[in-house]
């Protein structure tokens, strides 16, 4: 886009919608293109117009209420999961979090609220204890879920 001044634009790559910032070389995952998506991968990086972008964030309500979603993989550069990002994903079974860059404030309020007790969260070894705590406290994920 040739809009003066602004370096951000929305792009769709592999069925995911992102907001990219070509000055900073970063991207935020906005939402999947199709609300019927079953498996979602938020990659480490995306390429657009020959430039590589690190995917560093997941926007608020990115997958809110996506009832068919069963599996989510969160890539290695994500530093921020927006509020209610995966709230009310009632079919969720498996969440793989690859990033070790999330701090406590990176787990948006209720980001895994109203998700099933049977979800398995696969967490990076180095962060397992913290992430479990923050997923339940900040993310409002089920305490009964499995944290591996």
Coordinates of C-alpha atoms in Angstrom, one line a residue:
X1 CA 0.0 0.0 0.0
X2 CA 1.3 3.4 -0.8
X3 CA -0.3 5.3 2.1
X4 CA 2.1 8.0 3.2
X5 CA 3.6 7.8 6.6
X6 CA 2.0 4.5 7.8
X7 CA 4.2 1.5 7.6
X8 CA 1.6 -1.0 8.7
X9 CA -0.8 -2.9 6.5
X10 CA -3.0 -6.0 6.7
X11 CA -2.0 -9.0 4.6
X12 CA -3.3 -12.5 4.3
X13 CA -0.7 -15.3 4.1
X14 CA -1.6 -19.0 4.1
X15 CA -5.1 -18.4 5.3
X16 CA -4.0 -16.2 8.2
X17 CA -4.6 -12.4 8.4
X18 CA -1.7 -10.4 9.8
X19 CA -0.9 -6.7 10.4
X20 CA 2.7 -6.2 9.3
X21 CA 5.0 -3.3 10.1
X22 CA 7.6 -3.1 7.4
X23 CA 9.7 -0.6 9.3
X24 CA 10.1 -2.8 12.3
X25 CA 10.0 -6.1 10.4
X26 CA 7.3 -7.5 12.7
X27 CA 3.9 -9.0 12.3
X28 CA 0.8 -9.5 14.5
X29 CA -1.5 -12.4 13.9
X30 CA -5.0 -10.8 13.6
X31 CA -7.2 -13.8 12.9
X32 CA -7.6 -16.9 10.6
X33 CA -9.3 -16.1 7.3
X34 CA -11.9 -18.8 7.8
X35 CA -13.8 -19.1 11.1
X36 CA -14.2 -22.9 10.4
X37 CA -10.5 -23.5 10.8
X38 CA -9.6 -26.7 12.7
X39 CA -5.8 -26.5 13.0
X40 CA -4.0 -23.2 13.4
X41 CA -0.3 -22.6 13.2
X42 CA 1.0 -19.2 14.1
X43 CA 4.5 -19.4 12.5
X44 CA 7.9 -18.0 13.8
X45 CA 8.1 -15.8 10.7
X46 CA 6.2 -14.9 7.5
X47 CA 7.4 -13.6 4.2
X48 CA 5.7 -10.8 2.3
X49 CA 7.1 -8.9 -0.8
X50 CA 10.5 -10.5 -0.2
X51 CA 10.7 -9.2 3.3
X52 CA 10.7 -11.5 6.4
X53 CA 8.6 -10.6 9.4
X54 CA 8.8 -12.0 12.9
X55 CA 5.4 -12.9 14.2
X56 CA 5.6 -11.3 17.7
X57 CA 2.0 -11.0 18.7
X58 CA -1.6 -12.4 18.6
X59 CA -4.3 -9.8 18.6
X60 CA -7.2 -9.5 21.1
X61 CA -10.0 -11.9 20.3
X62 CA -8.0 -13.4 17.4
X63 CA -9.8 -16.7 17.6
X64 CA -12.6 -15.8 20.0
X65 CA -15.4 -18.4 19.8
X66 CA -14.0 -20.4 17.0
X67 CA -15.9 -23.6 17.8
X68 CA -14.3 -25.9 15.3
X69 CA -10.7 -25.1 16.3
X70 CA -9.0 -28.2 17.9
X71 CA -5.3 -27.5 17.6
X72 CA -3.2 -24.4 18.0
X73 CA 0.6 -23.9 17.6
X74 CA 2.1 -20.6 18.8
X75 CA 5.4 -19.9 17.1
X76 CA 8.7 -19.1 18.7
X77 CA 8.7 -15.3 18.4
X78 CA 5.4 -14.5 20.0
X79 CA 5.8 -12.1 23.0
X80 CA 2.2 -11.2 23.5
X81 CA -1.1 -13.1 23.4
X82 CA -4.0 -10.7 23.3
X83 CA -7.0 -10.6 25.7
X84 CA -9.6 -13.3 25.0
X85 CA -7.5 -14.5 22.0
X86 CA -8.7 -18.1 22.3
X87 CA -11.6 -17.5 24.6
X88 CA -14.6 -19.8 24.1
X89 CA -12.8 -22.1 21.7
X90 CA -15.0 -25.0 22.8
X91 CA -13.4 -27.8 20.8
X92 CA -9.8 -27.0 21.7
X93 CA -7.7 -30.2 22.4
X94 CA -4.1 -29.3 22.0
X95 CA -2.1 -26.0 22.4
X96 CA 1.6 -26.1 21.6
X97 CA 3.5 -23.0 22.8
X98 CA 6.9 -22.9 21.2
X99 CA 7.9 -19.4 22.3
X100 CA 9.9 -18.9 25.5
X101 CA 9.6 -15.1 25.1
X102 CA 6.3 -14.7 27.0
X103 CA 6.4 -12.8 30.3
X104 CA 3.5 -12.7 32.7
X105 CA 2.1 -9.6 31.1
X106 CA 2.3 -11.4 27.7
X107 CA -0.6 -13.6 28.7
X108 CA -3.7 -11.3 28.0
X109 CA -6.5 -11.5 30.4
X110 CA -8.8 -14.5 29.7
X111 CA -6.8 -15.5 26.6
X112 CA -7.8 -19.2 27.2
X113 CA -11.0 -18.6 29.1
X114 CA -13.9 -21.0 28.6
X115 CA -11.8 -23.6 26.9
X116 CA -12.3 -27.3 27.7
X117 CA -10.8 -29.1 30.8
X118 CA -9.3 -31.7 28.4
X119 CA -6.9 -29.4 26.6
X120 CA -3.2 -30.4 26.6
X121 CA -0.8 -27.5 26.7
X122 CA 2.7 -28.4 25.5
X123 CA 5.1 -25.9 26.9
X124 CA 8.8 -25.2 26.5
X125 CA 10.7 -27.0 29.3
X126 CA 12.5 -23.8 30.4
X127 CA 9.2 -22.0 31.1
X128 CA 6.9 -24.8 32.0
X129 CA 6.3 -23.8 35.6
X130 CA 5.8 -20.1 34.9
X131 CA 3.6 -20.6 31.9
X132 CA 1.3 -23.1 33.7
X133 CA 0.9 -20.5 36.5
X134 CA 0.2 -17.6 34.1
X135 CA -2.0 -19.6 31.8
X136 CA -4.3 -20.4 34.7
X137 CA -4.0 -17.1 36.5
X138 CA -3.9 -14.5 33.7
X139 CA -5.2 -16.7 30.8
X140 CA -8.0 -18.3 32.9
X141 CA -7.2 -21.7 31.3
X142 CA -8.7 -24.7 33.1
X143 CA -6.6 -25.9 36.1
X144 CA -7.7 -29.4 35.1
X145 CA -6.0 -29.2 31.7
X146 CA -2.8 -31.1 31.2
X147 CA 0.4 -29.0 31.2
X148 CA 3.3 -30.9 29.7

